[in-house]
Amino acid sequence: MKIVVCIKQVPDTVEVKIDPKTGTLIRDGVPSIINPDDKTGIEAALQLKEKMAGSTVTVVSMGPPQADVALREALAMGCDEAILVSGREFGGSDTYATSGILAAALKTLEYDVIITGRQAIDGDTAQVGPQIGEKLALPQVSYVEDIQEVAADHLVVRRQFEDGYHIIKIKTPCLLTAIAELAQPRYMSVRGVVEAYEKEIKVLGFEDLKDNLELDMIGLKGSPTNVYQSFTKEVKGAGTILKDLSAEQAVKAIVDKLEEKFII
C-alpha cells in the first residue's frame, strides 16, 4: 500500500502578526511546528504501514524552503520519503489555490491512501483536504477517528459525527482527513533523526507542476478568497473570582451577575 500524508508547517504560537496589506500571516521570526492534526495523520499512516507489509509512507508539504524541517521530523518518525512543494508563484495561496497546487503534486505520485489533517491551527478552515479529494476525483471521508479494517482494496473507518459516529467502507484509492482522536503521534527516535538528515528531500516547483495547474488560480493573485479584515484575538480580562461561598450563595451571585448583564 502506498500512503501519502499532506502536512503543513504552522506557527507555534498564539501571538500571530498579520500583514495589514495582504491579510496574510507574518511568519518571520516565529517558531514553527507540524500542524497537530497533520501529525496525527502521519502516525495513522505509519500504523497502516505496519499492518500492511511492503507499504510506504510519503509525506508532502507545500511551503517555503524552511518547511523542510517539518518534513525531516516526519522522516525521523518513520516516513520513507519527503517532498517539498515550493515556489514563489505559490506564495499567498488560499485554500482553493493550495489544494490545486497540492493536487498537481499528488498527480506525480502513486497512492492508495491520502491522509490530511482535518484543519490547520493557523487557518481553521478544514477545506484543503476535501478540496484535494474533489480535484483528484477521489472518494473521501472527513473527521476520521478510527481505522477499523485495512485491506488491499478498501478501508473501514469510523467518522466522528455531531451526535454519534458513522462506520464507512471506502474503496481505495481514497482520501481521509484525520482528527486528534485517530492516533497519538510517536516520538522521533535518535536513529531516525540522524537518518532523516541523511535523506534527500525532493522539491517540486512551478516548472515541475505547471502542466497540471490552473495557472490563473495560484498564489495570492489567483486566490478567490478576499480578506476583508484581519485582526489578532482580543485578550480577555481575568474576570471576577468569588471565594468562600456556599453553594446557595454561589448560585445567587451568578444569577445576580447574569441579571445585571441582562442575560436573564
PDB file of C-alpha atoms in Angstrom:
ATOM      1  CA  MET A   1       0.000   0.000   0.000  1.00  0.00           C
ATOM      2  CA  LYS A   2       1.289   3.432  -0.965  1.00  0.00           C
ATOM      3  CA  ILE A   3       0.280   6.062   1.590  1.00  0.00           C
ATOM      4  CA  VAL A   4       0.751   9.817   1.173  1.00  0.00           C
ATOM      5  CA  VAL A   5       0.360  12.296   4.018  1.00  0.00           C
ATOM      6  CA  CYS A   6      -0.069  16.024   3.382  1.00  0.00           C
ATOM      7  CA  ILE A   7       1.278  18.170   6.193  1.00  0.00           C
ATOM      8  CA  LYS A   8       1.648  21.876   6.898  1.00  0.00           C
ATOM      9  CA  GLN A   9       4.229  23.758   8.919  1.00  0.00           C
ATOM     10  CA  VAL A  10       2.394  26.239  11.161  1.00  0.00           C
ATOM     11  CA  PRO A  11       3.403  28.918  13.699  1.00  0.00           C
ATOM     12  CA  ASP A  12       3.948  27.503  17.196  1.00  0.00           C
ATOM     13  CA  THR A  13       2.314  30.448  18.914  1.00  0.00           C
ATOM     14  CA  VAL A  14      -0.977  32.180  19.553  1.00  0.00           C
ATOM     15  CA  GLU A  15       0.695  35.571  19.217  1.00  0.00           C
ATOM     16  CA  VAL A  16       0.393  35.881  15.452  1.00  0.00           C
ATOM     17  CA  LYS A  17       1.160  39.005  13.445  1.00  0.00           C
ATOM     18  CA  ILE A  18      -0.752  39.883  10.296  1.00  0.00           C
ATOM     19  CA  ASP A  19       0.417  41.815   7.262  1.00  0.00           C
ATOM     20  CA  PRO A  20      -2.074  44.725   7.057  1.00  0.00           C
ATOM     21  CA  LYS A  21      -1.737  44.963   3.268  1.00  0.00           C
ATOM     22  CA  THR A  22      -2.206  41.322   2.285  1.00  0.00           C
ATOM     23  CA  GLY A  23      -4.080  39.970   5.313  1.00  0.00           C
ATOM     24  CA  THR A  24      -1.657  37.021   5.483  1.00  0.00           C
ATOM     25  CA  LEU A  25       0.345  35.787   8.459  1.00  0.00           C
ATOM     26  CA  ILE A  26       3.841  37.137   9.081  1.00  0.00           C
ATOM     27  CA  ARG A  27       5.889  34.031   9.805  1.00  0.00           C
ATOM     28  CA  ASP A  28       9.377  35.545  10.060  1.00  0.00           C
ATOM     29  CA  GLY A  29      10.911  35.011  13.482  1.00  0.00           C
ATOM     30  CA  VAL A  30       8.077  32.741  14.685  1.00  0.00           C
ATOM     31  CA  PRO A  31       8.956  29.136  15.679  1.00  0.00           C
ATOM     32  CA  SER A  32       7.150  26.507  13.623  1.00  0.00           C
ATOM     33  CA  ILE A  33       5.768  23.017  14.188  1.00  0.00           C
ATOM     34  CA  ILE A  34       3.948  20.335  12.214  1.00  0.00           C
ATOM     35  CA  ASN A  35       0.245  21.105  12.349  1.00  0.00           C
ATOM     36  CA  PRO A  36      -1.181  18.842  15.116  1.00  0.00           C
ATOM     37  CA  ASP A  37      -3.926  17.165  13.050  1.00  0.00           C
ATOM     38  CA  ASP A  38      -1.359  16.513  10.291  1.00  0.00           C
ATOM     39  CA  LYS A  39       0.975  14.893  12.807  1.00  0.00           C
ATOM     40  CA  THR A  40      -1.897  12.617  13.808  1.00  0.00           C
ATOM     41  CA  GLY A  41      -2.217  11.769  10.106  1.00  0.00           C
ATOM     42  CA  ILE A  42       1.465  10.821   9.989  1.00  0.00           C
ATOM     43  CA  GLU A  43       1.006   8.427  12.898  1.00  0.00           C
ATOM     44  CA  ALA A  44      -2.091   6.885  11.297  1.00  0.00           C
ATOM     45  CA  ALA A  45      -0.124   6.352   8.075  1.00  0.00           C
ATOM     46  CA  LEU A  46       2.748   4.708   9.942  1.00  0.00           C
ATOM     47  CA  GLN A  47       0.316   2.381  11.691  1.00  0.00           C
ATOM     48  CA  LEU A  48      -1.198   1.437   8.325  1.00  0.00           C
ATOM     49  CA  LYS A  49       2.312   0.755   7.041  1.00  0.00           C
ATOM     50  CA  GLU A  50       2.949  -1.589   9.970  1.00  0.00           C
ATOM     51  CA  LYS A  51      -0.279  -3.504   9.264  1.00  0.00           C
ATOM     52  CA  MET A  52       0.320  -3.885   5.517  1.00  0.00           C
ATOM     53  CA  ALA A  53       3.674  -5.459   4.660  1.00  0.00           C
ATOM     54  CA  GLY A  54       5.549  -3.690   1.889  1.00  0.00           C
ATOM     55  CA  SER A  55       3.746  -0.380   2.408  1.00  0.00           C
ATOM     56  CA  THR A  56       5.461   3.002   2.118  1.00  0.00           C
ATOM     57  CA  VAL A  57       4.666   6.439   3.527  1.00  0.00           C
ATOM     58  CA  THR A  58       5.453   9.611   1.570  1.00  0.00           C
ATOM     59  CA  VAL A  59       4.986  12.975   3.243  1.00  0.00           C
ATOM     60  CA  VAL A  60       4.239  16.098   1.193  1.00  0.00           C
ATOM     61  CA  SER A  61       4.277  19.720   2.328  1.00  0.00           C
ATOM     62  CA  MET A  62       3.733  22.985   0.491  1.00  0.00           C
ATOM     63  CA  GLY A  63       5.671  25.932   1.860  1.00  0.00           C
ATOM     64  CA  PRO A  64       8.897  27.936   1.796  1.00  0.00           C
ATOM     65  CA  PRO A  65      12.301  26.197   1.846  1.00  0.00           C
ATOM     66  CA  GLN A  66      12.394  26.178   5.660  1.00  0.00           C
ATOM     67  CA  ALA A  67       9.419  23.796   5.671  1.00  0.00           C
ATOM     68  CA  ASP A  68      11.957  21.025   5.092  1.00  0.00           C
ATOM     69  CA  VAL A  69      12.405  20.997   8.898  1.00  0.00           C
ATOM     70  CA  ALA A  70       8.853  19.684   9.290  1.00  0.00           C
ATOM     71  CA  LEU A  71       9.459  17.123   6.554  1.00  0.00           C
ATOM     72  CA  ARG A  72      12.619  15.873   8.254  1.00  0.00           C
ATOM     73  CA  GLU A  73      10.706  15.484  11.512  1.00  0.00           C
ATOM     74  CA  ALA A  74       8.209  13.301   9.631  1.00  0.00           C
ATOM     75  CA  LEU A  75      11.099  11.256   8.217  1.00  0.00           C
ATOM     76  CA  ALA A  76      12.519  10.874  11.728  1.00  0.00           C
ATOM     77  CA  MET A  77       9.145   9.493  12.867  1.00  0.00           C
ATOM     78  CA  GLY A  78       9.396   6.764  10.216  1.00  0.00           C
ATOM     79  CA  CYS A  79       8.170   8.108   6.874  1.00  0.00           C
ATOM     80  CA  ASP A  80      10.054   6.798   3.841  1.00  0.00           C
ATOM     81  CA  GLU A  81      10.132   9.797   1.505  1.00  0.00           C
ATOM     82  CA  ALA A  82       9.521  13.540   1.717  1.00  0.00           C
ATOM     83  CA  ILE A  83       8.520  16.042  -0.961  1.00  0.00           C
ATOM     84  CA  LEU A  84       8.523  19.834  -0.617  1.00  0.00           C
ATOM     85  CA  VAL A  85       6.239  21.779  -2.937  1.00  0.00           C
ATOM     86  CA  SER A  86       7.749  25.232  -3.077  1.00  0.00           C
ATOM     87  CA  GLY A  87       7.876  28.226  -5.381  1.00  0.00           C
ATOM     88  CA  ARG A  88       7.444  31.990  -5.292  1.00  0.00           C
ATOM     89  CA  GLU A  89       4.476  31.586  -7.619  1.00  0.00           C
ATOM     90  CA  PHE A  90       2.642  29.699  -4.847  1.00  0.00           C
ATOM     91  CA  GLY A  91       3.063  32.359  -2.138  1.00  0.00           C
ATOM     92  CA  GLY A  92      -0.131  33.711  -0.543  1.00  0.00           C
ATOM     93  CA  SER A  93      -2.361  30.924  -1.859  1.00  0.00           C
ATOM     94  CA  ASP A  94      -5.728  30.473  -0.159  1.00  0.00           C
ATOM     95  CA  THR A  95      -7.323  27.066   0.417  1.00  0.00           C
ATOM     96  CA  TYR A  96      -8.580  26.706  -3.160  1.00  0.00           C
ATOM     97  CA  ALA A  97      -5.228  27.594  -4.690  1.00  0.00           C
ATOM     98  CA  THR A  98      -3.332  25.465  -2.155  1.00  0.00           C
ATOM     99  CA  SER A  99      -5.463  22.394  -2.800  1.00  0.00           C
ATOM    100  CA  GLY A 100      -4.968  22.815  -6.553  1.00  0.00           C
ATOM    101  CA  ILE A 101      -1.200  23.010  -6.177  1.00  0.00           C
ATOM    102  CA  LEU A 102      -1.081  20.004  -3.845  1.00  0.00           C
ATOM    103  CA  ALA A 103      -3.373  18.029  -6.158  1.00  0.00           C
ATOM    104  CA  ALA A 104      -0.993  18.775  -9.036  1.00  0.00           C
ATOM    105  CA  ALA A 105       1.903  17.468  -6.941  1.00  0.00           C
ATOM    106  CA  LEU A 106      -0.024  14.343  -5.954  1.00  0.00           C
ATOM    107  CA  LYS A 107      -0.724  13.578  -9.610  1.00  0.00           C
ATOM    108  CA  THR A 108       3.016  12.954  -9.991  1.00  0.00           C
ATOM    109  CA  LEU A 109       2.854  10.193  -7.336  1.00  0.00           C
ATOM    110  CA  GLU A 110       1.326   6.763  -6.954  1.00  0.00           C
ATOM    111  CA  TYR A 111      -1.003   6.389  -3.973  1.00  0.00           C
ATOM    112  CA  ASP A 112      -3.654   4.149  -2.469  1.00  0.00           C
ATOM    113  CA  VAL A 113      -4.493   6.339   0.512  1.00  0.00           C
ATOM    114  CA  ILE A 114      -4.003  10.081   1.026  1.00  0.00           C
ATOM    115  CA  ILE A 115      -4.256  11.380   4.583  1.00  0.00           C
ATOM    116  CA  THR A 116      -4.524  15.031   5.569  1.00  0.00           C
ATOM    117  CA  GLY A 117      -5.241  16.672   8.884  1.00  0.00           C
ATOM    118  CA  ARG A 118      -8.769  17.897   9.474  1.00  0.00           C
ATOM    119  CA  GLN A 119      -7.633  21.527   9.624  1.00  0.00           C
ATOM    120  CA  ALA A 120      -4.618  23.721  10.309  1.00  0.00           C
ATOM    121  CA  ILE A 121      -4.379  25.738  13.517  1.00  0.00           C
ATOM    122  CA  ASP A 122      -3.380  28.889  11.611  1.00  0.00           C
ATOM    123  CA  GLY A 123      -6.484  28.846   9.418  1.00  0.00           C
ATOM    124  CA  ASP A 124      -9.119  26.509  10.905  1.00  0.00           C
ATOM    125  CA  THR A 125     -10.969  26.193   7.590  1.00  0.00           C
ATOM    126  CA  ALA A 126     -10.929  22.363   7.223  1.00  0.00           C
ATOM    127  CA  GLN A 127     -11.164  22.898   3.461  1.00  0.00           C
ATOM    128  CA  VAL A 128      -7.864  21.818   1.897  1.00  0.00           C
ATOM    129  CA  GLY A 129      -8.210  18.065   2.465  1.00  0.00           C
ATOM    130  CA  PRO A 130     -11.710  17.730   0.971  1.00  0.00           C
ATOM    131  CA  GLN A 131     -10.770  20.081  -1.883  1.00  0.00           C
ATOM    132  CA  ILE A 132      -7.798  17.867  -2.768  1.00  0.00           C
ATOM    133  CA  GLY A 133     -10.130  14.867  -2.820  1.00  0.00           C
ATOM    134  CA  GLU A 134     -12.522  16.663  -5.168  1.00  0.00           C
ATOM    135  CA  LYS A 135      -9.751  17.780  -7.516  1.00  0.00           C
ATOM    136  CA  LEU A 136      -8.376  14.241  -7.706  1.00  0.00           C
ATOM    137  CA  ALA A 137     -11.898  12.756  -8.035  1.00  0.00           C
ATOM    138  CA  LEU A 138     -11.318  10.523  -5.014  1.00  0.00           C
ATOM    139  CA  PRO A 139     -13.854   9.124  -2.547  1.00  0.00           C
ATOM    140  CA  GLN A 140     -13.198  10.746   0.803  1.00  0.00           C
ATOM    141  CA  VAL A 141     -14.115  10.565   4.469  1.00  0.00           C
ATOM    142  CA  SER A 142     -13.570  13.544   6.742  1.00  0.00           C
ATOM    143  CA  TYR A 143     -13.270  13.620  10.554  1.00  0.00           C
ATOM    144  CA  VAL A 144     -11.849  10.088  10.753  1.00  0.00           C
ATOM    145  CA  GLU A 145     -11.380   8.991  14.379  1.00  0.00           C
ATOM    146  CA  ASP A 146     -10.536   5.305  13.826  1.00  0.00           C
ATOM    147  CA  ILE A 147      -9.417   2.962  11.042  1.00  0.00           C
ATOM    148  CA  GLN A 148     -11.076  -0.340  11.833  1.00  0.00           C
ATOM    149  CA  GLU A 149     -10.191  -2.515   8.849  1.00  0.00           C
ATOM    150  CA  VAL A 150      -7.392  -2.403   6.289  1.00  0.00           C
ATOM    151  CA  ALA A 151      -7.433  -4.381   3.036  1.00  0.00           C
ATOM    152  CA  ALA A 152      -5.732  -4.104  -0.327  1.00  0.00           C
ATOM    153  CA  ASP A 153      -8.792  -2.575  -1.997  1.00  0.00           C
ATOM    154  CA  HIS A 154     -10.680  -0.874   0.839  1.00  0.00           C
ATOM    155  CA  LEU A 155     -10.684   0.585   4.342  1.00  0.00           C
ATOM    156  CA  VAL A 156     -13.355   0.597   7.015  1.00  0.00           C
ATOM    157  CA  VAL A 157     -13.253   3.776   9.087  1.00  0.00           C
ATOM    158  CA  ARG A 158     -15.236   5.418  11.853  1.00  0.00           C
ATOM    159  CA  ARG A 159     -16.182   9.023  11.193  1.00  0.00           C
ATOM    160  CA  GLN A 160     -16.952  11.387  14.031  1.00  0.00           C
ATOM    161  CA  PHE A 161     -20.380  12.949  13.716  1.00  0.00           C
ATOM    162  CA  GLU A 162     -22.248  15.588  15.694  1.00  0.00           C
ATOM    163  CA  ASP A 163     -24.239  13.225  17.907  1.00  0.00           C
ATOM    164  CA  GLY A 164     -22.558   9.886  17.214  1.00  0.00           C
ATOM    165  CA  TYR A 165     -20.435   8.302  14.504  1.00  0.00           C
ATOM    166  CA  HIS A 166     -20.597   6.688  11.070  1.00  0.00           C
ATOM    167  CA  ILE A 167     -18.970   3.387  10.079  1.00  0.00           C
ATOM    168  CA  ILE A 168     -17.943   3.721   6.430  1.00  0.00           C
ATOM    169  CA  LYS A 169     -16.380   1.278   3.990  1.00  0.00           C
ATOM    170  CA  ILE A 170     -14.393   3.161   1.373  1.00  0.00           C
ATOM    171  CA  LYS A 171     -12.643   1.826  -1.699  1.00  0.00           C
ATOM    172  CA  THR A 172      -9.053   2.741  -2.419  1.00  0.00           C
ATOM    173  CA  PRO A 173      -7.608   4.982  -3.731  1.00  0.00           C
ATOM    174  CA  CYS A 174      -9.225   7.361  -1.267  1.00  0.00           C
ATOM    175  CA  LEU A 175      -8.606  10.398   0.931  1.00  0.00           C
ATOM    176  CA  LEU A 176      -9.081  10.640   4.701  1.00  0.00           C
ATOM    177  CA  THR A 177      -8.891  13.685   6.959  1.00  0.00           C
ATOM    178  CA  ALA A 178      -7.627  12.934  10.470  1.00  0.00           C
ATOM    179  CA  ILE A 179      -8.745  14.299  13.833  1.00  0.00           C
ATOM    180  CA  ALA A 180      -6.764  14.124  17.083  1.00  0.00           C
ATOM    181  CA  GLU A 181      -8.613  11.016  18.300  1.00  0.00           C
ATOM    182  CA  LEU A 182      -7.322   8.952  15.382  1.00  0.00           C
ATOM    183  CA  ALA A 183      -3.817   8.358  16.771  1.00  0.00           C
ATOM    184  CA  GLN A 184      -1.260   9.555  19.301  1.00  0.00           C
ATOM    185  CA  PRO A 185       1.856  10.650  17.375  1.00  0.00           C
ATOM    186  CA  ARG A 186       5.038   8.788  18.263  1.00  0.00           C
ATOM    187  CA  TYR A 187       8.294  10.448  19.209  1.00  0.00           C
ATOM    188  CA  MET A 188      11.219  10.688  16.834  1.00  0.00           C
ATOM    189  CA  SER A 189      13.998   8.196  17.507  1.00  0.00           C
ATOM    190  CA  VAL A 190      17.645   9.240  17.742  1.00  0.00           C
ATOM    191  CA  ARG A 191      18.482   6.965  14.834  1.00  0.00           C
ATOM    192  CA  GLY A 192      15.511   8.347  12.926  1.00  0.00           C
ATOM    193  CA  VAL A 193      16.741  11.913  13.365  1.00  0.00           C
ATOM    194  CA  VAL A 194      20.211  11.011  12.088  1.00  0.00           C
ATOM    195  CA  GLU A 195      18.824   9.150   9.090  1.00  0.00           C
ATOM    196  CA  ALA A 196      16.320  11.955   8.356  1.00  0.00           C
ATOM    197  CA  TYR A 197      19.149  14.413   7.784  1.00  0.00           C
ATOM    198  CA  GLU A 198      20.936  11.947   5.521  1.00  0.00           C
ATOM    199  CA  LYS A 199      17.940  11.644   3.197  1.00  0.00           C
ATOM    200  CA  GLU A 200      17.303  13.934   0.245  1.00  0.00           C
ATOM    201  CA  ILE A 201      14.060  15.898   0.148  1.00  0.00           C
ATOM    202  CA  LYS A 202      12.633  16.159  -3.336  1.00  0.00           C
ATOM    203  CA  VAL A 203      11.499  19.662  -4.308  1.00  0.00           C
ATOM    204  CA  LEU A 204       8.685  20.289  -6.794  1.00  0.00           C
ATOM    205  CA  GLY A 205       8.429  23.844  -8.102  1.00  0.00           C
ATOM    206  CA  PHE A 206       6.229  25.724 -10.525  1.00  0.00           C
ATOM    207  CA  GLU A 207       8.019  24.403 -13.602  1.00  0.00           C
ATOM    208  CA  ASP A 208       7.527  20.809 -12.408  1.00  0.00           C
ATOM    209  CA  LEU A 209       3.787  21.223 -11.868  1.00  0.00           C
ATOM    210  CA  LYS A 210       2.607  23.864 -14.338  1.00  0.00           C
ATOM    211  CA  ASP A 211       1.091  21.355 -16.772  1.00  0.00           C
ATOM    212  CA  ASN A 212      -1.333  20.197 -14.059  1.00  0.00           C
ATOM    213  CA  LEU A 213      -2.142  23.627 -12.613  1.00  0.00           C
ATOM    214  CA  GLU A 214      -4.909  26.150 -13.167  1.00  0.00           C
ATOM    215  CA  LEU A 215      -2.369  28.865 -13.912  1.00  0.00           C
ATOM    216  CA  ASP A 216      -4.757  31.713 -13.110  1.00  0.00           C
ATOM    217  CA  MET A 217      -5.703  30.137  -9.749  1.00  0.00           C
ATOM    218  CA  ILE A 218      -2.418  30.001  -7.838  1.00  0.00           C
ATOM    219  CA  GLY A 219      -0.694  32.356  -5.441  1.00  0.00           C
ATOM    220  CA  LEU A 220      -2.162  35.446  -3.805  1.00  0.00           C
ATOM    221  CA  LYS A 221      -3.397  36.977  -7.079  1.00  0.00           C
ATOM    222  CA  GLY A 222      -5.080  33.744  -8.126  1.00  0.00           C
ATOM    223  CA  SER A 223      -6.834  33.089  -4.815  1.00  0.00           C
ATOM    224  CA  PRO A 224     -10.610  33.661  -4.902  1.00  0.00           C
ATOM    225  CA  THR A 225     -10.758  34.350  -1.157  1.00  0.00           C
ATOM    226  CA  ASN A 226     -10.747  38.075  -0.388  1.00  0.00           C
ATOM    227  CA  VAL A 227      -9.714  39.069   3.131  1.00  0.00           C
ATOM    228  CA  TYR A 228     -11.940  41.942   4.235  1.00  0.00           C
ATOM    229  CA  GLN A 229     -10.300  42.459   7.617  1.00  0.00           C
ATOM    230  CA  SER A 230      -7.706  40.666   9.756  1.00  0.00           C
ATOM    231  CA  PHE A 231      -7.093  41.154  13.438  1.00  0.00           C
ATOM    232  CA  THR A 232      -5.461  39.330  16.322  1.00  0.00           C
ATOM    233  CA  LYS A 233      -7.512  37.655  19.029  1.00  0.00           C
ATOM    234  CA  GLU A 234      -8.711  40.047  21.715  1.00  0.00           C
ATOM    235  CA  VAL A 235      -7.189  39.397  25.113  1.00  0.00           C
ATOM    236  CA  LYS A 236      -9.869  38.763  27.733  1.00  0.00           C
ATOM    237  CA  GLY A 237      -9.677  40.031  31.302  1.00  0.00           C
ATOM    238  CA  ALA A 238      -9.134  37.744  34.267  1.00  0.00           C
ATOM    239  CA  GLY A 239     -12.776  38.005  35.319  1.00  0.00           C
ATOM    240  CA  THR A 240     -14.169  38.012  38.851  1.00  0.00           C
ATOM    241  CA  ILE A 241     -13.286  35.271  41.306  1.00  0.00           C
ATOM    242  CA  LEU A 242     -15.690  34.625  44.182  1.00  0.00           C
ATOM    243  CA  LYS A 243     -14.256  32.723  47.124  1.00  0.00           C
ATOM    244  CA  ASP A 244     -15.564  31.063  50.264  1.00  0.00           C
ATOM    245  CA  LEU A 245     -19.197  30.950  49.161  1.00  0.00           C
ATOM    246  CA  SER A 246     -21.711  28.263  49.939  1.00  0.00           C
ATOM    247  CA  ALA A 247     -23.496  26.564  47.043  1.00  0.00           C
ATOM    248  CA  GLU A 248     -26.591  28.735  47.613  1.00  0.00           C
ATOM    249  CA  GLN A 249     -24.522  31.926  47.765  1.00  0.00           C
ATOM    250  CA  ALA A 250     -22.607  30.994  44.603  1.00  0.00           C
ATOM    251  CA  VAL A 251     -25.839  30.356  42.691  1.00  0.00           C
ATOM    252  CA  LYS A 252     -27.302  33.689  43.857  1.00  0.00           C
ATOM    253  CA  ALA A 253     -24.091  35.548  42.893  1.00  0.00           C
ATOM    254  CA  ILE A 254     -24.127  34.033  39.401  1.00  0.00           C
ATOM    255  CA  VAL A 255     -27.821  34.781  38.880  1.00  0.00           C
ATOM    256  CA  ASP A 256     -27.354  38.347  40.096  1.00  0.00           C
ATOM    257  CA  LYS A 257     -24.488  38.868  37.657  1.00  0.00           C
ATOM    258  CA  LEU A 258     -26.493  37.424  34.736  1.00  0.00           C
ATOM    259  CA  GLU A 259     -29.392  39.728  35.567  1.00  0.00           C
ATOM    260  CA  GLU A 260     -27.011  42.682  35.814  1.00  0.00           C
ATOM    261  CA  LYS A 261     -25.752  41.921  32.291  1.00  0.00           C
ATOM    262  CA  PHE A 262     -29.370  41.476  31.055  1.00  0.00           C
ATOM    263  CA  ILE A 263     -28.586  37.898  30.037  1.00  0.00           C
ATOM    264  CA  ILE A 264     -31.564  36.577  32.005  1.00  0.00           C
TER     265      ILE A 264
END
